[in-house]
């Protein structure tokens, strides 16, 4: 018997606004699609949070014994600036600015995306399709939508007719928006265009002469609309109806709303049973933004080479920090929060490492089977990782009590505890045991602190030659000193 047959998993469904008992379309099998990155720049830390949350979902579903087909796409064409139907393609713009080919941009940032996710110990998806690899499927989908009367072609571009669709369907049911309100709040499209209504969205865009990324179609040489890509790729690999569709909260409208409309217009049914949305990542209480400078990328967080954090943090500490908050909650990334998570992570790892040194007894003073089910109950409650971690700390406390002679455990219970800890800490949360490397890190930190104090003494004594030598020789081996109003800190590059 598979675990999923004895566990009742509930998922918060964004479509209905409530938690629902999870029942896959095909017993024992799960189809899950998550919107992947548009590969025109280094992957954003907020995106990493979203993908990390769904990596945990993927891991738990696999742990329960489901055969999971996890599809996460790569958008390598068709995503215009400001998520709009007009403007420059994000990838083409990057290629123009860097004076390279668009597919060089795609390759560079796809490699970066994979490297970052590997660093954070992600499991690879089952399938990772690209938008440019599915142009034929997208053209066929557009033709079907036109035939069904829900799209129109004008001047070589094809647009989805939202008003026509809304006569027989409900546009806005995922984001809880009414079309009348959208009409009222839409500005006039001065000189834009071709659309019958501002709410209509592009299925195919005719390429301007300077547009490099273009493909032949029945309507024009052009490129597909951003929303269409995910509909084509998800249904190709998961079927016209599948179990779970995930993504960031920012994609709920219009991207996911348009996906539903496209599928209903082409296939006659809503594509997804459970819509899941991961919430946003903030930095020091404010939205991350490149324009305001309130942003940090994953490499900067991992290396400590940034102006926001006092030190570098390991990938597992960042994963642990992420898991201490529900995937549906806004998560505020702060130095204090990461420092606290780091202490908690190593406290948990210390307890895990103690397991191999524990002696057994004739009785257990802790109900391991009941505790184990509490761990499952937490994850079964819409993947409630913060509650799971609280239970893991409860076990850690018990492990330390055994070490101190204040508690006891039988051999069978110890084996069950070891297996359960391993399953939840490593297989499901995806953490890696870096306690040994943390000991080495502490020793390195202590040595650098000694050099920082010597440098400070040299500066007080006006021995600037020695002060500069300490700084420069540390920099030569990859240790960067940063002088600030609160003293000197260091990062490892």
Tab-separated table of C-alpha atoms in Angstrom:
chain	number	residue	atom	x	y	z
A	1	UNK	CA	0.000	0.000	0.000
A	2	UNK	CA	1.304	3.453	-0.928
A	3	UNK	CA	1.487	6.167	1.724
A	4	UNK	CA	-1.042	8.378	-0.093
A	5	UNK	CA	-3.693	5.736	0.598
A	6	UNK	CA	-3.361	6.285	4.350
A	7	UNK	CA	-2.786	10.062	4.354
A	8	UNK	CA	-5.403	12.701	3.557
A	9	UNK	CA	-3.758	15.617	1.798
A	10	UNK	CA	-5.629	18.914	1.552
A	11	UNK	CA	-4.580	21.726	-0.804
A	12	UNK	CA	-5.675	25.363	-0.752
A	13	UNK	CA	-7.269	25.895	-4.141
A	14	UNK	CA	-6.939	29.492	-5.351
A	15	UNK	CA	-9.878	28.906	-7.707
A	16	UNK	CA	-12.364	28.131	-4.917
A	17	UNK	CA	-10.624	30.047	-2.120
A	18	UNK	CA	-10.635	27.113	0.299
A	19	UNK	CA	-8.741	23.980	1.271
A	20	UNK	CA	-9.914	20.885	-0.533
A	21	UNK	CA	-9.163	17.201	-0.125
A	22	UNK	CA	-6.718	16.268	-2.873
A	23	UNK	CA	-8.022	13.650	-5.267
A	24	UNK	CA	-5.997	13.214	-8.464
A	25	UNK	CA	-7.711	12.599	-11.785
A	26	UNK	CA	-5.925	9.267	-12.157
A	27	UNK	CA	-5.358	7.345	-8.941
A	28	UNK	CA	-1.703	7.156	-7.980
A	29	UNK	CA	-0.661	9.689	-10.637
A	30	UNK	CA	-0.268	13.473	-10.351
A	31	UNK	CA	0.164	15.949	-13.179
A	32	UNK	CA	1.674	19.252	-12.015
A	33	UNK	CA	2.626	22.295	-14.090
A	34	UNK	CA	4.537	25.297	-12.738
A	35	UNK	CA	5.263	28.431	-14.769
A	36	UNK	CA	9.019	28.650	-15.212
A	37	UNK	CA	11.290	31.646	-15.822
A	38	UNK	CA	11.577	34.014	-18.761
A	39	UNK	CA	15.290	33.626	-19.374
A	40	UNK	CA	16.427	37.176	-20.104
A	41	UNK	CA	18.274	37.880	-16.834
A	42	UNK	CA	19.654	36.171	-13.732
A	43	UNK	CA	16.936	34.355	-11.831
A	44	UNK	CA	15.265	36.611	-9.239
A	45	UNK	CA	15.339	35.583	-5.574
A	46	UNK	CA	11.540	35.917	-5.452
A	47	UNK	CA	11.303	33.407	-8.307
A	48	UNK	CA	13.619	31.089	-6.395
A	49	UNK	CA	11.221	31.216	-3.454
A	50	UNK	CA	8.311	30.185	-5.695
A	51	UNK	CA	10.242	27.329	-7.305
A	52	UNK	CA	11.536	26.247	-3.882
A	53	UNK	CA	7.980	25.998	-2.567
A	54	UNK	CA	6.909	23.808	-5.480
A	55	UNK	CA	10.066	21.715	-5.162
A	56	UNK	CA	8.845	20.885	-1.644
A	57	UNK	CA	5.361	20.068	-3.005
A	58	UNK	CA	6.936	17.825	-5.658
A	59	UNK	CA	9.083	16.102	-3.036
A	60	UNK	CA	6.144	15.442	-0.715
A	61	UNK	CA	3.907	14.064	-3.455
A	62	UNK	CA	6.717	11.700	-4.509
A	63	UNK	CA	7.272	10.713	-0.882
A	64	UNK	CA	3.594	9.787	-0.548
A	65	UNK	CA	4.095	7.350	-3.403
A	66	UNK	CA	2.463	9.257	-6.240
A	67	UNK	CA	3.936	8.928	-9.700
A	68	UNK	CA	4.361	12.638	-10.439
A	69	UNK	CA	4.849	14.205	-13.844
A	70	UNK	CA	6.174	17.660	-13.004
A	71	UNK	CA	6.342	20.052	-15.964
A	72	UNK	CA	8.115	23.404	-15.543
A	73	UNK	CA	8.594	25.431	-18.704
A	74	UNK	CA	11.235	27.811	-20.008
A	75	UNK	CA	9.861	30.966	-21.683
A	76	UNK	CA	12.380	31.818	-24.383
A	77	UNK	CA	10.211	33.979	-26.670
A	78	UNK	CA	7.001	36.003	-26.735
A	79	UNK	CA	7.196	37.612	-23.277
A	80	UNK	CA	7.006	41.351	-23.967
A	81	UNK	CA	7.999	44.168	-21.627
A	82	UNK	CA	5.584	44.902	-18.759
A	83	UNK	CA	3.763	41.619	-19.500
A	84	UNK	CA	1.887	43.532	-22.219
A	85	UNK	CA	0.811	42.945	-25.832
A	86	UNK	CA	2.929	45.801	-27.155
A	87	UNK	CA	6.576	46.684	-26.741
A	88	UNK	CA	9.823	44.821	-27.134
A	89	UNK	CA	10.424	41.149	-26.417
A	90	UNK	CA	12.387	40.912	-23.140
A	91	UNK	CA	14.923	38.500	-24.625
A	92	UNK	CA	15.325	40.442	-27.858
A	93	UNK	CA	15.857	43.656	-25.889
A	94	UNK	CA	18.581	42.035	-23.789
A	95	UNK	CA	20.230	40.698	-26.950
A	96	UNK	CA	20.163	44.164	-28.528
A	97	UNK	CA	21.669	45.805	-25.436
A	98	UNK	CA	24.441	43.222	-25.156
A	99	UNK	CA	24.908	42.934	-28.941
A	100	UNK	CA	24.528	39.156	-29.011
A	101	UNK	CA	22.008	36.755	-30.528
A	102	UNK	CA	18.695	36.201	-28.652
A	103	UNK	CA	19.442	32.499	-28.267
A	104	UNK	CA	22.763	33.380	-26.636
A	105	UNK	CA	20.741	35.286	-24.036
A	106	UNK	CA	18.450	32.282	-23.616
A	107	UNK	CA	21.375	29.870	-23.202
A	108	UNK	CA	23.256	32.089	-20.745
A	109	UNK	CA	20.344	32.623	-18.397
A	110	UNK	CA	18.944	29.106	-18.697
A	111	UNK	CA	22.325	27.818	-17.527
A	112	UNK	CA	22.283	30.370	-14.678
A	113	UNK	CA	18.768	29.249	-13.699
A	114	UNK	CA	19.792	25.595	-13.554
A	115	UNK	CA	23.007	26.356	-11.654
A	116	UNK	CA	21.150	28.329	-8.980
A	117	UNK	CA	18.487	25.658	-8.551
A	118	UNK	CA	21.147	22.947	-8.320
A	119	UNK	CA	22.906	24.984	-5.647
A	120	UNK	CA	19.684	25.009	-3.623
A	121	UNK	CA	19.301	21.229	-4.006
A	122	UNK	CA	16.222	21.272	-6.260
A	123	UNK	CA	14.958	18.099	-7.872
A	124	UNK	CA	14.758	18.533	-11.664
A	125	UNK	CA	11.257	18.527	-13.174
A	126	UNK	CA	10.082	15.543	-15.202
A	127	UNK	CA	9.853	17.671	-18.357
A	128	UNK	CA	11.213	21.176	-19.038
A	129	UNK	CA	9.694	22.320	-22.356
A	130	UNK	CA	10.532	25.583	-24.104
A	131	UNK	CA	8.141	27.982	-25.801
A	132	UNK	CA	10.180	28.006	-29.026
A	133	UNK	CA	10.040	24.225	-29.129
A	134	UNK	CA	6.231	24.268	-29.266
A	135	UNK	CA	5.374	26.824	-31.950
A	136	UNK	CA	3.395	24.272	-33.980
A	137	UNK	CA	1.244	23.335	-30.989
A	138	UNK	CA	0.550	27.003	-30.307
A	139	UNK	CA	-0.467	27.705	-33.908
A	140	UNK	CA	-2.849	24.720	-33.816
A	141	UNK	CA	-4.334	25.976	-30.540
A	142	UNK	CA	-4.929	29.445	-32.000
A	143	UNK	CA	-6.629	27.939	-35.058
A	144	UNK	CA	-9.003	25.998	-32.799
A	145	UNK	CA	-9.849	29.082	-30.736
A	146	UNK	CA	-10.583	31.048	-33.937
A	147	UNK	CA	-12.764	28.210	-35.270
A	148	UNK	CA	-14.719	28.192	-32.014
A	149	UNK	CA	-15.417	31.923	-32.389
A	150	UNK	CA	-13.367	33.241	-29.496
A	151	UNK	CA	-10.520	34.965	-31.356
A	152	UNK	CA	-10.087	37.292	-34.324
A	153	UNK	CA	-7.283	38.130	-36.718
A	154	UNK	CA	-6.483	41.677	-37.710
A	155	UNK	CA	-3.438	42.946	-39.629
A	156	UNK	CA	-1.581	39.666	-39.105
A	157	UNK	CA	-2.084	39.505	-35.332
A	158	UNK	CA	-4.620	37.325	-33.505
A	159	UNK	CA	-6.380	38.421	-30.324
A	160	UNK	CA	-8.544	36.546	-27.842
A	161	UNK	CA	-12.049	38.060	-27.721
A	162	UNK	CA	-12.618	38.391	-23.991
A	163	UNK	CA	-16.087	39.953	-24.364
A	164	UNK	CA	-17.290	37.193	-26.692
A	165	UNK	CA	-15.887	34.569	-24.343
A	166	UNK	CA	-17.576	36.139	-21.335
A	167	UNK	CA	-20.999	35.761	-22.935
A	168	UNK	CA	-20.907	32.014	-22.298
A	169	UNK	CA	-18.056	31.635	-19.798
A	170	UNK	CA	-16.724	33.455	-16.756
A	171	UNK	CA	-13.577	35.466	-17.407
A	172	UNK	CA	-12.019	36.445	-14.068
A	173	UNK	CA	-13.141	33.518	-11.921
A	174	UNK	CA	-9.603	32.731	-10.690
A	175	UNK	CA	-8.639	36.289	-9.749
A	176	UNK	CA	-12.215	37.135	-8.651
A	177	UNK	CA	-12.370	40.062	-11.099
A	178	UNK	CA	-15.463	41.060	-13.037
A	179	UNK	CA	-15.179	42.072	-16.661
A	180	UNK	CA	-17.342	45.157	-16.070
A	181	UNK	CA	-14.859	46.343	-13.445
A	182	UNK	CA	-11.932	45.667	-15.775
A	183	UNK	CA	-13.623	47.706	-18.509
A	184	UNK	CA	-14.267	50.567	-16.103
A	185	UNK	CA	-10.648	50.597	-14.890
A	186	UNK	CA	-8.987	50.313	-18.315
A	187	UNK	CA	-7.503	53.375	-19.933
A	188	UNK	CA	-8.086	54.075	-23.597
A	189	UNK	CA	-5.453	52.597	-25.889
A	190	UNK	CA	-4.249	55.720	-27.604
A	191	UNK	CA	-2.904	54.813	-31.008
A	192	UNK	CA	-2.403	51.148	-30.136
A	193	UNK	CA	-4.197	49.371	-32.151
A	194	UNK	CA	-5.890	46.655	-33.541
A	195	UNK	CA	-7.701	45.212	-30.544
A	196	UNK	CA	-11.482	45.397	-30.497
A	197	UNK	CA	-11.330	45.944	-26.735
A	198	UNK	CA	-8.514	46.802	-24.314
A	199	UNK	CA	-9.204	43.611	-22.323
A	200	UNK	CA	-8.464	41.369	-25.312
A	201	UNK	CA	-5.040	39.743	-25.276
A	202	UNK	CA	-2.653	38.544	-27.971
A	203	UNK	CA	-2.517	34.945	-29.087
A	204	UNK	CA	-0.209	35.739	-32.018
A	205	UNK	CA	1.661	38.935	-32.797
A	206	UNK	CA	2.830	39.967	-36.245
A	207	UNK	CA	6.548	40.677	-36.031
A	208	UNK	CA	7.824	44.122	-36.884
A	209	UNK	CA	10.654	44.140	-39.482
A	210	UNK	CA	13.300	44.519	-36.773
A	211	UNK	CA	11.912	41.660	-34.640
A	212	UNK	CA	14.457	38.831	-34.830
A	213	UNK	CA	12.520	35.998	-33.195
A	214	UNK	CA	9.772	35.165	-35.679
A	215	UNK	CA	8.048	32.116	-37.139
A	216	UNK	CA	5.700	31.576	-40.109
A	217	UNK	CA	1.996	31.116	-39.356
A	218	UNK	CA	-1.305	31.253	-41.291
A	219	UNK	CA	-1.658	34.884	-40.182
A	220	UNK	CA	1.849	36.360	-40.461
A	221	UNK	CA	5.491	35.878	-39.660
A	222	UNK	CA	5.370	36.523	-35.965
A	223	UNK	CA	5.518	35.030	-32.499
A	224	UNK	CA	3.075	33.593	-29.923
A	225	UNK	CA	1.519	35.433	-27.011
A	226	UNK	CA	3.016	34.804	-23.585
A	227	UNK	CA	-0.200	33.365	-22.082
A	228	UNK	CA	-0.668	30.908	-24.931
A	229	UNK	CA	2.661	29.185	-24.384
A	230	UNK	CA	1.778	27.701	-21.008
A	231	UNK	CA	-1.621	26.479	-22.231
A	232	UNK	CA	0.023	24.662	-25.147
A	233	UNK	CA	2.823	23.094	-23.116
A	234	UNK	CA	0.787	22.103	-20.048
A	235	UNK	CA	-1.969	20.373	-22.002
A	236	UNK	CA	0.473	18.672	-24.386
A	237	UNK	CA	2.259	16.869	-21.563
A	238	UNK	CA	-0.456	16.631	-18.891
A	239	UNK	CA	-3.663	16.385	-20.902
A	240	UNK	CA	-6.640	18.702	-21.398
A	241	UNK	CA	-7.344	18.445	-17.663
A	242	UNK	CA	-4.674	17.930	-15.036
A	243	UNK	CA	-4.288	18.070	-11.286
A	244	UNK	CA	-2.134	21.006	-10.126
A	245	UNK	CA	-1.029	24.279	-11.702
A	246	UNK	CA	1.368	26.407	-9.671
A	247	UNK	CA	3.125	29.738	-9.921
A	248	UNK	CA	3.752	33.015	-8.170
A	249	UNK	CA	0.890	35.136	-6.872
A	250	UNK	CA	1.787	37.796	-9.449
A	251	UNK	CA	0.827	35.401	-12.250
A	252	UNK	CA	-2.756	34.865	-11.090
A	253	UNK	CA	-3.927	37.788	-13.234
A	254	UNK	CA	-3.704	38.067	-16.121
A	255	UNK	CA	-1.477	35.093	-16.972
A	256	UNK	CA	-3.301	32.236	-15.272
A	257	UNK	CA	-6.693	33.803	-15.889
A	258	UNK	CA	-5.903	33.851	-19.599
A	259	UNK	CA	-4.715	30.248	-19.478
A	260	UNK	CA	-8.117	29.170	-18.161
A	261	UNK	CA	-9.937	31.191	-20.835
A	262	UNK	CA	-7.774	29.791	-23.642
A	263	UNK	CA	-8.299	26.210	-22.542
A	264	UNK	CA	-12.047	26.621	-22.125
A	265	UNK	CA	-12.288	28.340	-25.519
A	266	UNK	CA	-10.276	25.598	-27.259
A	267	UNK	CA	-11.199	22.447	-25.354
A	268	UNK	CA	-14.479	23.335	-23.672
A	269	UNK	CA	-13.271	22.604	-20.148
A	270	UNK	CA	-11.326	24.262	-17.340
A	271	UNK	CA	-7.812	22.811	-17.448
A	272	UNK	CA	-6.818	22.541	-13.782
A	273	UNK	CA	-8.410	21.058	-10.659
A	274	UNK	CA	-6.150	22.720	-8.070
A	275	UNK	CA	-4.580	26.143	-8.607
A	276	UNK	CA	-1.724	26.905	-6.195
A	277	UNK	CA	-0.035	30.280	-5.767
A	278	UNK	CA	3.117	31.051	-3.795
A	279	UNK	CA	3.202	34.491	-2.216
A	280	UNK	CA	5.725	37.261	-2.638
A	281	UNK	CA	9.195	37.709	-1.146
A	282	UNK	CA	9.984	41.098	0.400
A	283	UNK	CA	13.369	42.534	1.358
A	284	UNK	CA	13.464	44.354	4.705
A	285	UNK	CA	9.715	44.964	4.682
A	286	UNK	CA	9.556	46.373	1.155
A	287	UNK	CA	8.847	44.917	-2.239
A	288	UNK	CA	11.949	43.844	-4.134
A	289	UNK	CA	12.577	46.238	-7.003
A	290	UNK	CA	15.515	46.761	-9.340
A	291	UNK	CA	14.458	50.372	-9.937
A	292	UNK	CA	14.675	51.305	-6.236
A	293	UNK	CA	17.757	49.180	-5.578
A	294	UNK	CA	15.899	47.135	-2.966
A	295	UNK	CA	16.944	43.822	-4.421
A	296	UNK	CA	19.512	41.090	-3.973
A	297	UNK	CA	20.156	38.145	-6.255
A	298	UNK	CA	20.811	34.568	-5.090
A	299	UNK	CA	24.575	34.684	-5.756
A	300	UNK	CA	24.910	37.848	-3.670
A	301	UNK	CA	23.000	36.274	-0.796
A	302	UNK	CA	25.058	33.083	-0.937
A	303	UNK	CA	28.400	34.930	-1.156
A	304	UNK	CA	27.603	37.720	1.303
A	305	UNK	CA	28.687	40.234	-1.336
A	306	UNK	CA	25.836	42.694	-0.797
A	307	UNK	CA	24.901	45.710	1.311
A	308	UNK	CA	21.858	44.159	3.042
A	309	UNK	CA	23.229	41.236	5.057
A	310	UNK	CA	25.977	40.880	7.628
A	311	UNK	CA	27.332	37.613	6.251
A	312	UNK	CA	26.947	34.881	3.660
A	313	UNK	CA	24.283	32.207	4.163
A	314	UNK	CA	24.341	28.613	2.994
A	315	UNK	CA	21.728	27.255	0.565
A	316	UNK	CA	20.247	24.973	3.224
A	317	UNK	CA	19.867	27.846	5.696
A	318	UNK	CA	17.968	29.790	3.021
A	319	UNK	CA	15.796	26.728	2.283
A	320	UNK	CA	15.143	26.349	6.011
A	321	UNK	CA	14.242	30.049	6.268
A	322	UNK	CA	11.787	29.635	3.397
A	323	UNK	CA	10.197	26.549	4.970
A	324	UNK	CA	9.615	28.381	8.264
A	325	UNK	CA	6.875	30.355	6.507
A	326	UNK	CA	3.826	29.030	4.663
A	327	UNK	CA	4.209	29.194	0.891
A	328	UNK	CA	0.979	31.270	0.840
A	329	UNK	CA	2.352	33.935	3.198
A	330	UNK	CA	4.357	37.013	2.276
A	331	UNK	CA	7.925	36.319	3.401
A	332	UNK	CA	10.146	39.176	4.570
A	333	UNK	CA	13.840	38.517	3.956
A	334	UNK	CA	15.877	40.188	6.713
A	335	UNK	CA	19.300	39.697	8.230
A	336	UNK	CA	17.789	39.055	11.683
A	337	UNK	CA	15.441	36.478	10.206
A	338	UNK	CA	18.245	34.655	8.404
A	339	UNK	CA	20.492	34.720	11.481
A	340	UNK	CA	17.696	33.198	13.557
A	341	UNK	CA	17.034	30.567	10.877
A	342	UNK	CA	20.720	29.729	10.732
A	343	UNK	CA	20.786	29.065	14.480
A	344	UNK	CA	17.642	26.951	14.211
A	345	UNK	CA	18.966	25.006	11.237
A	346	UNK	CA	22.224	24.076	12.960
A	347	UNK	CA	20.353	23.231	16.159
A	348	UNK	CA	18.272	20.776	14.125
A	349	UNK	CA	21.358	19.366	12.375
A	350	UNK	CA	23.091	18.889	15.742
A	351	UNK	CA	20.100	16.845	16.899
A	352	UNK	CA	20.126	14.802	13.687
A	353	UNK	CA	23.830	14.059	14.119
A	354	UNK	CA	23.233	12.961	17.738
A	355	UNK	CA	20.899	10.193	16.555
A	356	UNK	CA	23.833	7.930	15.685
A	357	UNK	CA	25.284	8.272	19.197
A	358	UNK	CA	22.136	7.455	21.163
A	359	UNK	CA	21.875	4.365	23.348
A	360	UNK	CA	18.582	2.484	23.455
A	361	UNK	CA	16.586	1.402	26.482
A	362	UNK	CA	13.715	-0.934	27.372
A	363	UNK	CA	11.133	1.833	27.180
A	364	UNK	CA	10.395	5.041	25.288
A	365	UNK	CA	9.418	8.239	27.074
A	366	UNK	CA	8.224	9.858	23.842
A	367	UNK	CA	5.415	8.544	21.623
A	368	UNK	CA	7.253	8.298	18.309
A	369	UNK	CA	4.372	6.899	16.170
A	370	UNK	CA	2.045	9.712	17.305
A	371	UNK	CA	4.769	12.299	16.678
A	372	UNK	CA	5.379	10.841	13.219
A	373	UNK	CA	1.704	11.226	12.288
A	374	UNK	CA	1.789	14.835	13.509
A	375	UNK	CA	4.533	15.471	10.965
A	376	UNK	CA	2.346	14.025	8.230
A	377	UNK	CA	-0.672	15.944	9.483
A	378	UNK	CA	1.282	19.185	9.105
A	379	UNK	CA	2.276	18.476	5.505
A	380	UNK	CA	-1.195	17.134	4.714
A	381	UNK	CA	-2.576	20.515	5.775
A	382	UNK	CA	-1.667	22.361	2.564
A	383	UNK	CA	2.069	21.623	2.979
A	384	UNK	CA	2.297	23.418	6.341
A	385	UNK	CA	6.083	23.367	6.661
A	386	UNK	CA	6.250	25.784	9.663
A	387	UNK	CA	4.211	23.351	11.784
A	388	UNK	CA	6.306	20.452	10.503
A	389	UNK	CA	9.469	22.266	11.626
A	390	UNK	CA	7.948	22.839	15.072
A	391	UNK	CA	7.440	19.064	15.342
A	392	UNK	CA	11.012	18.430	14.171
A	393	UNK	CA	12.288	20.729	16.934
A	394	UNK	CA	10.135	18.792	19.390
A	395	UNK	CA	11.967	15.629	18.333
A	396	UNK	CA	15.281	17.479	18.586
A	397	UNK	CA	14.505	18.416	22.173
A	398	UNK	CA	13.734	14.760	22.958
A	399	UNK	CA	17.011	13.644	21.331
A	400	UNK	CA	18.967	16.049	23.551
A	401	UNK	CA	17.097	14.776	26.630
A	402	UNK	CA	18.220	11.234	25.777
A	403	UNK	CA	21.799	12.447	25.521
A	404	UNK	CA	21.500	14.088	28.951
A	405	UNK	CA	19.990	10.939	30.472
A	406	UNK	CA	16.609	12.601	31.042
A	407	UNK	CA	14.701	10.446	28.533
A	408	UNK	CA	14.908	6.992	26.938
A	409	UNK	CA	14.001	5.224	23.698
A	410	UNK	CA	13.653	1.635	22.507
A	411	UNK	CA	15.586	0.248	19.548
A	412	UNK	CA	12.462	0.024	17.374
A	413	UNK	CA	11.407	3.581	18.197
A	414	UNK	CA	14.924	4.850	17.517
A	415	UNK	CA	14.889	3.252	14.046
A	416	UNK	CA	11.468	4.777	13.357
A	417	UNK	CA	12.710	8.192	14.565
A	418	UNK	CA	15.795	8.001	12.328
A	419	UNK	CA	13.762	7.084	9.246
A	420	UNK	CA	11.120	9.741	9.890
A	421	UNK	CA	13.688	12.488	10.549
A	422	UNK	CA	15.542	11.574	7.352
A	423	UNK	CA	12.329	11.545	5.306
A	424	UNK	CA	11.107	14.947	6.447
A	425	UNK	CA	14.399	16.838	6.874
A	426	UNK	CA	16.247	15.672	3.780
A	427	UNK	CA	13.803	14.061	1.336
A	428	UNK	CA	10.850	16.439	1.779
A	429	UNK	CA	12.310	19.757	2.982
A	430	UNK	CA	15.341	19.190	0.767
A	431	UNK	CA	17.873	20.283	3.396
A	432	UNK	CA	21.478	19.132	3.375
A	433	UNK	CA	23.489	18.339	6.494
A	434	UNK	CA	26.186	20.990	6.554
A	435	UNK	CA	26.862	20.903	10.293
A	436	UNK	CA	30.460	19.772	9.771
A	437	UNK	CA	31.118	22.543	7.266
A	438	UNK	CA	29.516	24.970	9.717
A	439	UNK	CA	32.135	23.985	12.310
A	440	UNK	CA	34.845	24.798	9.778
A	441	UNK	CA	33.022	28.018	8.919
A	442	UNK	CA	32.995	29.012	12.598
A	443	UNK	CA	36.746	28.423	12.784
A	444	UNK	CA	37.292	30.539	9.664
A	445	UNK	CA	35.073	33.289	11.066
A	446	UNK	CA	37.075	33.275	14.288
A	447	UNK	CA	40.369	33.547	12.394
A	448	UNK	CA	39.112	36.426	10.241
A	449	UNK	CA	37.759	38.203	13.328
A	450	UNK	CA	41.255	38.051	14.847
A	451	UNK	CA	42.692	39.640	11.681
A	452	UNK	CA	39.976	42.313	11.697
A	453	UNK	CA	40.922	43.207	15.309
A	454	UNK	CA	44.629	43.353	14.387
A	455	UNK	CA	43.766	45.590	11.442
A	456	UNK	CA	41.696	47.849	13.683
A	457	UNK	CA	44.591	48.142	16.128
A	458	UNK	CA	46.921	49.004	13.231
A	459	UNK	CA	44.553	51.776	12.114
A	460	UNK	CA	44.344	53.173	15.651
A	461	UNK	CA	48.177	53.197	15.729
A	462	UNK	CA	48.176	54.864	12.278
A	463	UNK	CA	49.995	51.865	10.802
A	464	UNK	CA	48.018	52.115	7.563
A	465	UNK	CA	50.510	50.013	5.628
A	466	UNK	CA	49.755	47.005	7.858
A	467	UNK	CA	46.020	47.777	7.811
A	468	UNK	CA	45.987	47.827	4.007
A	469	UNK	CA	48.121	44.695	3.814
A	470	UNK	CA	45.657	42.697	5.954
A	471	UNK	CA	42.754	43.915	3.825
A	472	UNK	CA	44.494	43.252	0.484
A	473	UNK	CA	45.849	39.813	1.384
A	474	UNK	CA	42.438	38.693	2.616
A	475	UNK	CA	40.928	39.981	-0.640
A	476	UNK	CA	43.527	37.998	-2.600
A	477	UNK	CA	42.181	34.739	-1.109
A	478	UNK	CA	38.558	35.742	-1.677
A	479	UNK	CA	37.674	37.309	1.692
A	480	UNK	CA	36.276	40.804	1.252
A	481	UNK	CA	36.260	43.220	4.228
A	482	UNK	CA	33.524	45.838	4.439
A	483	UNK	CA	33.945	48.833	6.738
A	484	UNK	CA	30.689	50.324	8.010
A	485	UNK	CA	29.359	52.523	10.790
A	486	UNK	CA	28.790	49.445	12.966
A	487	UNK	CA	32.270	48.045	12.393
A	488	UNK	CA	33.935	45.740	9.873
A	489	UNK	CA	32.262	42.674	8.412
A	490	UNK	CA	33.480	40.209	5.797
A	491	UNK	CA	32.134	38.136	2.940
A	492	UNK	CA	33.616	35.223	1.019
A	493	UNK	CA	33.571	35.597	-2.767
